[in-house]
CSV table of C-alpha atoms and ligand atoms in Angstrom, one decimal:
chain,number,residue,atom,x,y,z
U,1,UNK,CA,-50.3,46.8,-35.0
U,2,UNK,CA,-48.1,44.0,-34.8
U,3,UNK,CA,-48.7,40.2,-36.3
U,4,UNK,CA,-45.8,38.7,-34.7
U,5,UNK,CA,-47.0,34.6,-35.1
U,6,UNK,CA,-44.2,33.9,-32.5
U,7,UNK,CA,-44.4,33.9,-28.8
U,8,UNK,CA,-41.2,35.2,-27.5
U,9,UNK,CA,-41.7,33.5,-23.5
U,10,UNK,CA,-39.6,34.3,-20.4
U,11,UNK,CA,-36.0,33.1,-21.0
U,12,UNK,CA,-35.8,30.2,-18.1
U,13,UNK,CA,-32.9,28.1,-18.9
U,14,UNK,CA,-32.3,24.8,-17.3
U,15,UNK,CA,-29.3,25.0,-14.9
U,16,UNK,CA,-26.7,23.3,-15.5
U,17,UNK,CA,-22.9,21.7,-14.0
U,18,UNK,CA,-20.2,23.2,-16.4
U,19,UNK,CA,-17.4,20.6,-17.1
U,20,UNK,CA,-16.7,21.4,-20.2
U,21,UNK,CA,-13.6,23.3,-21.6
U,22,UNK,CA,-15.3,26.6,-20.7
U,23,UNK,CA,-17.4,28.9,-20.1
U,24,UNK,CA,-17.4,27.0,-16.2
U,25,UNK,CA,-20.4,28.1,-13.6
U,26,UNK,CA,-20.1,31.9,-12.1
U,27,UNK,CA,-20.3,31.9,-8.6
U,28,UNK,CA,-23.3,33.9,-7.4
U,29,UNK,CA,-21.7,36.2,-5.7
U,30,UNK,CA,-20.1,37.2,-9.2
U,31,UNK,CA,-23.9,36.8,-10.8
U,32,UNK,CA,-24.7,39.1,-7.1
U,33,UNK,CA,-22.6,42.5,-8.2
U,34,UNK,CA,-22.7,41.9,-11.8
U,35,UNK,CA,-25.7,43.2,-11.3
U,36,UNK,CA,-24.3,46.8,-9.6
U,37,UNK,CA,-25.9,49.7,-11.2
U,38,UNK,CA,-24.5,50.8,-14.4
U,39,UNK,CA,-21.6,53.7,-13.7
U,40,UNK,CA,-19.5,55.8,-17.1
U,41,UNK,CA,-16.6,54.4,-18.2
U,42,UNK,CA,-14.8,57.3,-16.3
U,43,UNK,CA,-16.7,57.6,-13.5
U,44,UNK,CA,-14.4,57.6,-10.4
U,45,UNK,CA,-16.3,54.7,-9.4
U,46,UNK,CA,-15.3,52.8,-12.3
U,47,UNK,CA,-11.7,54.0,-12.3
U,48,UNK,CA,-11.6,52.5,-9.1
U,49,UNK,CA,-12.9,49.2,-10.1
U,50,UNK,CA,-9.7,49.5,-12.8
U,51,UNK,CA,-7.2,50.0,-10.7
U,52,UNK,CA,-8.0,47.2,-8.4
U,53,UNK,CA,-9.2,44.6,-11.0
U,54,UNK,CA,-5.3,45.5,-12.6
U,55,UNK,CA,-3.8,45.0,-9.1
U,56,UNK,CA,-5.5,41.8,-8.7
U,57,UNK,CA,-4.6,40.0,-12.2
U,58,UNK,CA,-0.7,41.4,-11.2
U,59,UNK,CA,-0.6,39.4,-8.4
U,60,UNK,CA,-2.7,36.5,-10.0
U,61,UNK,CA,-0.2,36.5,-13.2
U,62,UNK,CA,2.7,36.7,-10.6
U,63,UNK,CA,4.2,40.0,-11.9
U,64,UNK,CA,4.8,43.5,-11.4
U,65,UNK,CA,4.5,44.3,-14.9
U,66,UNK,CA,2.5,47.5,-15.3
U,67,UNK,CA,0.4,46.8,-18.4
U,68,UNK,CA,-1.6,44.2,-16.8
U,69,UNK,CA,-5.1,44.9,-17.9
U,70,UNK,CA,-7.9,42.8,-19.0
U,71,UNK,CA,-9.1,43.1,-23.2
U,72,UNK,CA,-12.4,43.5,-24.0
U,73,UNK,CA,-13.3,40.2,-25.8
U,74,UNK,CA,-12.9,36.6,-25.4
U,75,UNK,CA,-9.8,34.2,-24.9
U,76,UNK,CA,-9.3,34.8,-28.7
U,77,UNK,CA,-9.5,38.6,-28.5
U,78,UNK,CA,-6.3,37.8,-26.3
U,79,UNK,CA,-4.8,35.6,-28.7
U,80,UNK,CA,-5.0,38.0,-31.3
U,81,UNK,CA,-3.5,41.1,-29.0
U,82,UNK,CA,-0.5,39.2,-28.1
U,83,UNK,CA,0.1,38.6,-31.3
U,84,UNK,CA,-1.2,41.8,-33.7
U,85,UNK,CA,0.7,43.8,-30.9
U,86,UNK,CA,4.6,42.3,-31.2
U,87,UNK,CA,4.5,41.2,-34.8
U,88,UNK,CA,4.7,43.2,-38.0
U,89,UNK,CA,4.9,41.7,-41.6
U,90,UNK,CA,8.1,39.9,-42.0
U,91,UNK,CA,9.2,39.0,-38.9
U,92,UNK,CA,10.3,35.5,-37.7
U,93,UNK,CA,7.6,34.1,-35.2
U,94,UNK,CA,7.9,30.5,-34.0
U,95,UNK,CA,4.8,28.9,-33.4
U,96,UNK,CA,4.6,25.4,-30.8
U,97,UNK,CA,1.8,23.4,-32.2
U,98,UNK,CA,0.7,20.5,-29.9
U,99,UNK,CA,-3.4,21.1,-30.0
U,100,UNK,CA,-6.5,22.8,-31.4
U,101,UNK,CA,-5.1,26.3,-29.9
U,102,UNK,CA,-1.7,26.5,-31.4
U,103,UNK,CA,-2.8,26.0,-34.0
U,104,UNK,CA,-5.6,29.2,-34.2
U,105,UNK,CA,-2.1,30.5,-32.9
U,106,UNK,CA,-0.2,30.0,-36.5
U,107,UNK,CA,-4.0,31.1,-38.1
U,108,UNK,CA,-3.5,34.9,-36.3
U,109,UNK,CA,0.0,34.9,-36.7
U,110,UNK,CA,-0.1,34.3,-40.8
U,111,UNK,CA,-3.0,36.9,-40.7
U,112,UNK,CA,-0.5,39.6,-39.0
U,113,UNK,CA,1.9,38.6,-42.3
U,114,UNK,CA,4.3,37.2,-40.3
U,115,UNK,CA,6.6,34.9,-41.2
U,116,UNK,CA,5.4,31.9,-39.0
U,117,UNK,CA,7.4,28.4,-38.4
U,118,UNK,CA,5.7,25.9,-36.7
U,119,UNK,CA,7.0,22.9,-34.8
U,120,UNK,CA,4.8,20.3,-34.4
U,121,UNK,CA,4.5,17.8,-31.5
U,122,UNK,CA,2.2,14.9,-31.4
U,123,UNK,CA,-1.3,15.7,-29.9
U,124,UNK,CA,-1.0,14.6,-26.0
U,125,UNK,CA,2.4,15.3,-25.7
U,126,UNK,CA,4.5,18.2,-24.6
U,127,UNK,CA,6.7,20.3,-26.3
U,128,UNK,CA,10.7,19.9,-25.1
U,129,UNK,CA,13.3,22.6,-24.4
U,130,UNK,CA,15.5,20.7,-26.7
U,131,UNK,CA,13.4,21.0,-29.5
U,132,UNK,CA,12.8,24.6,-29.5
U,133,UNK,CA,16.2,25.4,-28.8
U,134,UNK,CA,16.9,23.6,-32.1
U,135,UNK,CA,14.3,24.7,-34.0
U,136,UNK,CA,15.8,28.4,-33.1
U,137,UNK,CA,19.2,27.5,-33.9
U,138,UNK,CA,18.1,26.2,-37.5
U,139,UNK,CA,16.1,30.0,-37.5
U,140,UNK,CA,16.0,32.6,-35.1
U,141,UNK,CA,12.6,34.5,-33.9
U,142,UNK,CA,11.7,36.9,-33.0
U,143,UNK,CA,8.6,35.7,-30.6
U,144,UNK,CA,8.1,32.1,-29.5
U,145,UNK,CA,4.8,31.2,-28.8
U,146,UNK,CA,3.0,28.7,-26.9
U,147,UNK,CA,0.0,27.0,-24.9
U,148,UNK,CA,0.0,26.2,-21.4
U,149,UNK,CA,-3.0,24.4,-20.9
U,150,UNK,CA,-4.0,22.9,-24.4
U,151,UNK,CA,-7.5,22.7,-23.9
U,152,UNK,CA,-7.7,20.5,-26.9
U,153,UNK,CA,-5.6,17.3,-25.1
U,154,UNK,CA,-5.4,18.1,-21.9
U,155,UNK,CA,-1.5,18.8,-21.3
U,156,UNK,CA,-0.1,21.0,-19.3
U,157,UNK,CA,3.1,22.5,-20.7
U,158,UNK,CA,6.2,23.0,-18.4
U,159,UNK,CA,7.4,26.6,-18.8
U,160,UNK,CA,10.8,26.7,-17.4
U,161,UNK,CA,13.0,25.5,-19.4
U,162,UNK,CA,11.7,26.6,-22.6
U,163,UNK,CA,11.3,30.5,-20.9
U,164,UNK,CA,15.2,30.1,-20.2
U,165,UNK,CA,16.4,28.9,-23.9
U,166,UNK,CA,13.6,31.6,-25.4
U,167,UNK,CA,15.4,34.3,-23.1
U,168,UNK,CA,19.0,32.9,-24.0
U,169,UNK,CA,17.8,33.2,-27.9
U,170,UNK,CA,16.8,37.0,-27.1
U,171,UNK,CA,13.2,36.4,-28.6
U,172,UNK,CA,9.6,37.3,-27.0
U,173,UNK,CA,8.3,34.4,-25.0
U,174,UNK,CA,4.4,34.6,-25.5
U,175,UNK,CA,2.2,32.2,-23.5
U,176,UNK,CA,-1.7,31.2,-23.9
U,177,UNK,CA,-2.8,30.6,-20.6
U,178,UNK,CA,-6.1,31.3,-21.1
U,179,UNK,CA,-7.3,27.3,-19.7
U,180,UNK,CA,-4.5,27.5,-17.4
U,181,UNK,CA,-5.3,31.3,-15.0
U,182,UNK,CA,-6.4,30.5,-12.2
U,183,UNK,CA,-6.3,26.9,-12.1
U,184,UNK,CA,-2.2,26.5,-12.1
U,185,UNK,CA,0.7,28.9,-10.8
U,186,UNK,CA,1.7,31.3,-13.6
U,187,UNK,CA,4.6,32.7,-12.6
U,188,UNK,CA,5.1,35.5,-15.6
U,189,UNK,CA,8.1,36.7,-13.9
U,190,UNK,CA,9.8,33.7,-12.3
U,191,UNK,CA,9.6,32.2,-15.6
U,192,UNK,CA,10.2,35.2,-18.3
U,193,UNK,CA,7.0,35.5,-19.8
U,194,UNK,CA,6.7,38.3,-21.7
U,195,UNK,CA,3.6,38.2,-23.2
U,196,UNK,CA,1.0,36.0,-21.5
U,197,UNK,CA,-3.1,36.3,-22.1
U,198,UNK,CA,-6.0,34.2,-20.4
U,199,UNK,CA,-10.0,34.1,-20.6
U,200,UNK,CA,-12.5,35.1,-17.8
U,201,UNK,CA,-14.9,32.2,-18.4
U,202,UNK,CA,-12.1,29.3,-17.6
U,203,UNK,CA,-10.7,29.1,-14.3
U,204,UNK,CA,-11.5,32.2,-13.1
U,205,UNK,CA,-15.6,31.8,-13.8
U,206,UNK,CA,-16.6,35.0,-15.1
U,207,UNK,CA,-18.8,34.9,-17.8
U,208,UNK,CA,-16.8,34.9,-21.4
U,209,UNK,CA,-16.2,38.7,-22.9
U,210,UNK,CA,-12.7,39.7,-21.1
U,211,UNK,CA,-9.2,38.4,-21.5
U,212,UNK,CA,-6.8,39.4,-18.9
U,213,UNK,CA,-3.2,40.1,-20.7
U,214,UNK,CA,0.1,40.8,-19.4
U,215,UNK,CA,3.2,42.3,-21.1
U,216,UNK,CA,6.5,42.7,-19.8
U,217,UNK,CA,8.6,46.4,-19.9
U,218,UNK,CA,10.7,44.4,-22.8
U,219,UNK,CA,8.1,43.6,-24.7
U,220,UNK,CA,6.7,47.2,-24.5
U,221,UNK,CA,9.9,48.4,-25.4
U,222,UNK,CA,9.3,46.4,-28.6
U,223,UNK,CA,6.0,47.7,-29.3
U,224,UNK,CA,6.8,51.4,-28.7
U,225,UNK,CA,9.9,50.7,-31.6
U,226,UNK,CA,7.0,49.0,-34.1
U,227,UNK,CA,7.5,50.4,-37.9
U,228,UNK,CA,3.9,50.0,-38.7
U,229,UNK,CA,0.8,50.8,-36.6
U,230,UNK,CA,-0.8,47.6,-35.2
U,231,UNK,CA,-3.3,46.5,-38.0
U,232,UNK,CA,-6.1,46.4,-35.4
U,233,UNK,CA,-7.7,49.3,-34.1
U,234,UNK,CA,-9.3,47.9,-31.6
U,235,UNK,CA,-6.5,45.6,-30.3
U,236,UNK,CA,-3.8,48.1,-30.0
U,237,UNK,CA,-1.9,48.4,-26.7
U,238,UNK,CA,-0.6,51.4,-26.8
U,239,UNK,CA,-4.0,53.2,-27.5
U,240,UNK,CA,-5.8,50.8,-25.2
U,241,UNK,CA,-3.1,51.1,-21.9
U,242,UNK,CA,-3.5,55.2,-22.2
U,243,UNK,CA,-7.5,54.7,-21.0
U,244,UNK,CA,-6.4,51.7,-18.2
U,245,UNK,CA,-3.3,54.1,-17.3
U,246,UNK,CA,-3.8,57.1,-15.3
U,247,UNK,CA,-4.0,59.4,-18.6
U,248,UNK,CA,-7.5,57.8,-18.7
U,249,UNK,CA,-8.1,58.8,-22.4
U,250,UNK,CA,-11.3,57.5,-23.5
U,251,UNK,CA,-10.5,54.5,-26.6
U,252,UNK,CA,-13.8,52.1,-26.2
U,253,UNK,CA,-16.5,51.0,-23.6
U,254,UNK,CA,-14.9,49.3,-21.3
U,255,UNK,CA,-17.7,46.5,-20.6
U,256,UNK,CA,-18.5,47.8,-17.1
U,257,UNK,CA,-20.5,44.9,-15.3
U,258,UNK,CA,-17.8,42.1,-17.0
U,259,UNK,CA,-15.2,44.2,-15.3
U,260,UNK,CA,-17.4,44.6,-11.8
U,261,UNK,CA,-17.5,40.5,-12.0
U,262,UNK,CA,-13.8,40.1,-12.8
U,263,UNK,CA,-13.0,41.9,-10.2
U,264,UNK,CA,-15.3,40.3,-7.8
U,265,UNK,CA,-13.9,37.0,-9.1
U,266,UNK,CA,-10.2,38.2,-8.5
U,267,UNK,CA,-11.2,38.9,-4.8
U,268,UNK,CA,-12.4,35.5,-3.8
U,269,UNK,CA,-9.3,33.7,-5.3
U,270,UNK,CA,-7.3,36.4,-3.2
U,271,UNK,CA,-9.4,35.6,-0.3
U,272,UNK,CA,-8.9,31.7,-1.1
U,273,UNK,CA,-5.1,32.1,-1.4
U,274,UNK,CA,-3.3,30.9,-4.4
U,275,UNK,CA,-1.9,28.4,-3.4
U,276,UNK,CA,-4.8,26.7,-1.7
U,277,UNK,CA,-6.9,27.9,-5.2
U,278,UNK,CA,-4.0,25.8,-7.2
U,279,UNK,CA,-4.5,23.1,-4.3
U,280,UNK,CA,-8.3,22.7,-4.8
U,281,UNK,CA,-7.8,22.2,-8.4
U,282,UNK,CA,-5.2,19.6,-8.5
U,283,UNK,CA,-6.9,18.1,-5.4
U,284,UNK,CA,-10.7,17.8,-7.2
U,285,UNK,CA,-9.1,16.4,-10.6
U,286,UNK,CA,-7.1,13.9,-9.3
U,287,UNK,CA,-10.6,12.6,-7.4
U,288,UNK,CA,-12.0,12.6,-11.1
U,289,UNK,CA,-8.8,10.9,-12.5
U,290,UNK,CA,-9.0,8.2,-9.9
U,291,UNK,CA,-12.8,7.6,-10.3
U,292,UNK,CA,-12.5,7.6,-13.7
U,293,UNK,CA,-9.8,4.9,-13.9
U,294,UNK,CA,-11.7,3.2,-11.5
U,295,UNK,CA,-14.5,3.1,-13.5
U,296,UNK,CA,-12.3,1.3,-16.3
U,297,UNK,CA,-11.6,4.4,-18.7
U,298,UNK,CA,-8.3,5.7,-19.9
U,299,UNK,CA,-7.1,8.7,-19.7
U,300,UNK,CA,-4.9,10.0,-22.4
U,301,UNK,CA,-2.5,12.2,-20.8
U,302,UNK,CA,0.2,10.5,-18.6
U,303,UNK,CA,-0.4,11.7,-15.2
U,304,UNK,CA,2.7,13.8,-15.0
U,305,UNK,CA,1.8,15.9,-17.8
U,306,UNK,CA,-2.0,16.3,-16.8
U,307,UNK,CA,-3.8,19.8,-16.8
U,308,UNK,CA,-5.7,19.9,-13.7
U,309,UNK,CA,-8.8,22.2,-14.7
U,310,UNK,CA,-8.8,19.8,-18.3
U,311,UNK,CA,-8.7,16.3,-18.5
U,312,UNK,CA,-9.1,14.4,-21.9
U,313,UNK,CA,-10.8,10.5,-21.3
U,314,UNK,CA,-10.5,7.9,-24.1
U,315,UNK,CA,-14.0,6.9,-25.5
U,316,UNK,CA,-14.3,3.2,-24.8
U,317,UNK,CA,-14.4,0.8,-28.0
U,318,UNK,CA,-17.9,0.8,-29.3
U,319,UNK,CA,-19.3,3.5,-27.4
U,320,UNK,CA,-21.1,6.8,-28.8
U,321,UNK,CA,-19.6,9.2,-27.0
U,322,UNK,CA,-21.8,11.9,-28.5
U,323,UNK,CA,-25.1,9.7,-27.1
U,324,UNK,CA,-23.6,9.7,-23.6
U,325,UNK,CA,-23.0,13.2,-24.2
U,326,UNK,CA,-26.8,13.7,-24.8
U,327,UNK,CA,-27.4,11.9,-22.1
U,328,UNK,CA,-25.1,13.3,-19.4
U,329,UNK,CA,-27.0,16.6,-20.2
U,330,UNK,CA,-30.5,15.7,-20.8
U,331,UNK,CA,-30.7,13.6,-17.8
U,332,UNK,CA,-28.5,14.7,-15.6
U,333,UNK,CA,-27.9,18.5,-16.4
U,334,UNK,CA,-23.9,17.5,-16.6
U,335,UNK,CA,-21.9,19.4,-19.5
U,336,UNK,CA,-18.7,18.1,-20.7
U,337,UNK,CA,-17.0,18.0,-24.5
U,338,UNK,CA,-16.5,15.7,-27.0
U,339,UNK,CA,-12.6,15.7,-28.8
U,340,UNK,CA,-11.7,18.2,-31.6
U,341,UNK,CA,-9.7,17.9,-34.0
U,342,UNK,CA,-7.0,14.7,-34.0
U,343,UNK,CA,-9.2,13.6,-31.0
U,344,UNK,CA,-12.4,14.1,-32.8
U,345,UNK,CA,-14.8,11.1,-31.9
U,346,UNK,CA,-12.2,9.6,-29.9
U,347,UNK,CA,-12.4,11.4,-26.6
U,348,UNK,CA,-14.1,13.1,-23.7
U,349,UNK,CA,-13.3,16.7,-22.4
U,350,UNK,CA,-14.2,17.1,-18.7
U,351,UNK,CA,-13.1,20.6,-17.7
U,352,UNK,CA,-12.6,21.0,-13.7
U,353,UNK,CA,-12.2,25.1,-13.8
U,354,UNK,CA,-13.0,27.7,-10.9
U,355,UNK,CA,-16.3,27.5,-9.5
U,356,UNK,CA,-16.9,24.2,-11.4
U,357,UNK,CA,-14.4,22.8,-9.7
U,358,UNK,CA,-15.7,21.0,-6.5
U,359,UNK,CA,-16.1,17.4,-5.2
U,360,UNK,CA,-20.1,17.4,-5.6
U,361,UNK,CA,-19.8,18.2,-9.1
U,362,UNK,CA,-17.1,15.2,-9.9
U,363,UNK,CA,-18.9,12.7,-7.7
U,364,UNK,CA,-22.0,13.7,-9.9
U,365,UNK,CA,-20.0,13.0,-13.2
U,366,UNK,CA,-19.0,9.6,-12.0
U,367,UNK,CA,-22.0,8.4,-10.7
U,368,UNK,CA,-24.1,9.7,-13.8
U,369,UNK,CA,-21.7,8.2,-16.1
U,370,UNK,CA,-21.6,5.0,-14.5
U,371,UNK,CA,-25.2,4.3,-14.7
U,372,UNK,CA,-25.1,5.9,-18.6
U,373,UNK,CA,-22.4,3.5,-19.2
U,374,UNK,CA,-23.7,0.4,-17.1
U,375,UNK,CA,-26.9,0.8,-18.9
U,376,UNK,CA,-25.5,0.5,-22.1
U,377,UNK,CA,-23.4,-2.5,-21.7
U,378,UNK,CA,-26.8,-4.6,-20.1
U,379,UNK,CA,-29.1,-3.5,-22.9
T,1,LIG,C1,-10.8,28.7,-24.8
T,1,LIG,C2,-9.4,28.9,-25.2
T,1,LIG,C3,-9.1,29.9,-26.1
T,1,LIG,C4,-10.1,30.7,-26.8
T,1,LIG,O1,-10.8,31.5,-25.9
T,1,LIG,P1,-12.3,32.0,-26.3
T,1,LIG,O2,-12.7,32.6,-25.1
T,1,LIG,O3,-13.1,30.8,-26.7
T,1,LIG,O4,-12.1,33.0,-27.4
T,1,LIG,C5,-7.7,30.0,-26.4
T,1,LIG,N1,-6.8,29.2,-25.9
T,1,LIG,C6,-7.1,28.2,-25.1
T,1,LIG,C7,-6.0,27.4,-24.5
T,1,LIG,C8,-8.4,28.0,-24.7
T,1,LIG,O5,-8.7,27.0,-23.8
């Protein structure tokens, strides 16, 4: 006999457009074979779906690195691999702070008992070549770390230059570009990334639970020389790349029908070509850029410096920007963010990333926040 008081009814959620900061909209042909019959984690079925979904981030992260392998967790499960894996107590990381996400980045980095310097840059602006290479002649490090696509403000980080005076300092270049996959060229090669993570549920519209990670021979070299074992079980490389590589020793559940989608995912941006992929989303935000200025907002980035697949708009004097918010999804099914941190209250965040990111779904941005914003100013 049960006395439940509560009825628990069909779950039948209202759909909506993602353009937030993530998780974006999954393609139904992603939703289609993520619903593929449930194999083991070492059926030769699966170990198929491995090898290919590892092919498929190689070329996506522009490498030939063999450990190329997605971790089982979020964006942050990523953030905290890179880092657990290549830093023991004591050593000399320097951390690029210019958002929200560096920031979580100097949180892990203190946890792993590192030694952590941080160099600050104003919220909205990059971070210069010049400054790191001083900041690593006043101390040498042993990993530099930064975000490519600061979800937070919207900039996108060049990588070049800094890469080069990284590799000059002989340190570990480490790069979040968990906003940034899929949306942008990462060229982990080209530029001399040697530890670079990202998220499924960003641009590559997979639902959240795996982050695809990357790490260069030199940096494996590194790990293999580590004094201490990596203070996470779970997290650690060299346990976790003996089940993706062809030893295939059992170390956790892979989470088979996240990996079926990634891999499905992969496929279509192969089949879109990256460059036209990088195309569609620089093409789509600058048709939001343009009809937001044209609507009278600001946006806070300066164009050459804008994120394509994250855009950050200035909340207009005397507007609430959590009411329009409320409204944008109550009336018009439209998600997008409100500011953190430093930009708490004073901005929007309209993520443009994979699947979300079509014309349709900007023209029904503009138009709905037109009419939210018309409305206001005649009543
Ligand atoms: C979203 C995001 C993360 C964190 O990812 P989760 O999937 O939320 O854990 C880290 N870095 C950046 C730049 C992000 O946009």
């Amino acid at each position: 006999m049960t006395n439940e008081s509560t009825e628990f009814r069909d779950l039948n959620t209202s759909p909506r457009i993602l353009l937030g900061p993530g998780p974006s909209m999954v393609h139904p042909r992603v939703l289609r074979v993520m619903a593929t019959p449930m194999v083991g984690y070492l059926d030769p079925q699966f170990l198929e779906v491995m090898d290919d979904v590892q092919a498929l981030l190689r070329s996506l992260f522009q490498t030939s690195n063999p450990l190329t392998l997605p971790i089982s967790g979020t964006g942050s499960a990523g953030m905290e691999a890179a880092l657990f894996n290549f830093l023991e107590e004591g050593d000399p990381v320097l951390v690029c702070v210019n958002g929200f996400f560096g920031a979580r980045m100097v949180e892990i980095a203190g946890r792993c008992r590192a030694s952590v310097a941080r160099l600050d840059v104003p919220w909205g602006e990059a971070v210069l070549a010049r400054q790191v290479d001083e900041a690593l002649r006043a101390r040498p490090a042993k990993v530099v770390a930064l975000v490519h696509g600061e979800t937070s403000t919207g900039v996108q980080q060049p990588l070049d230059e800094i890469g080069a005076v990284v590799r000059r300092h002989g340190a570990l270049f480490l790069v979040d570009t968990v906003a940034s996959l899929g949306g942008v060229p990462v060229a982990v090669d080209e530029i001399g990334i040697d530890v670079c993570y990202a998220g499924s549920q960003k641009c590559l519209s997979v639902p959240p639970g795996l982050a695809p990670l990357t790490v260069s021979p030199r940096a494996m070299d590194i790990l293999s020389s580590r004094k201490t074992p990596v203070q996470s079980w779970y997290l650690d490389l060299s346990l976790i790349r003996k089940y993706w590589s062809s030893e295939r020793v059992y170390h956790h559940t892979a989470p088979i029908g996240l990996n079926y989608g990634l891999r499905e995912a992969l496929r279509m941006v192969q089949e879109e070509g990256l460059a036209n992929c990088f195309e569609r989303h620089s093409r789509t935000a600058a048709l939001l850029w343009d009809g937001l200025e044209a609507l009278g907002l600001q946006l806070i980035v300066p164009r050459e410096s804008r994120l394509p697949s994250l855009t950050t708009v200035r909340v207009p004097e005397g507007v609430d920007e959590m009411a329009v918010r409320r409204q944008l999804l109550n009336e018009y099914n439209i998600e997008i963010a409100g500011g953190l941190g430093a930009f708490k209250g004073k901005a929007w965040r309209v993520g443009l990333m994979g699947y979300s990111c079509r014309p349709e779904n900007v023209l029904a941005l503009l138009g709905a926040i037109e009419r939210i914003l018309r409305r206001k100013g005649s009543s």
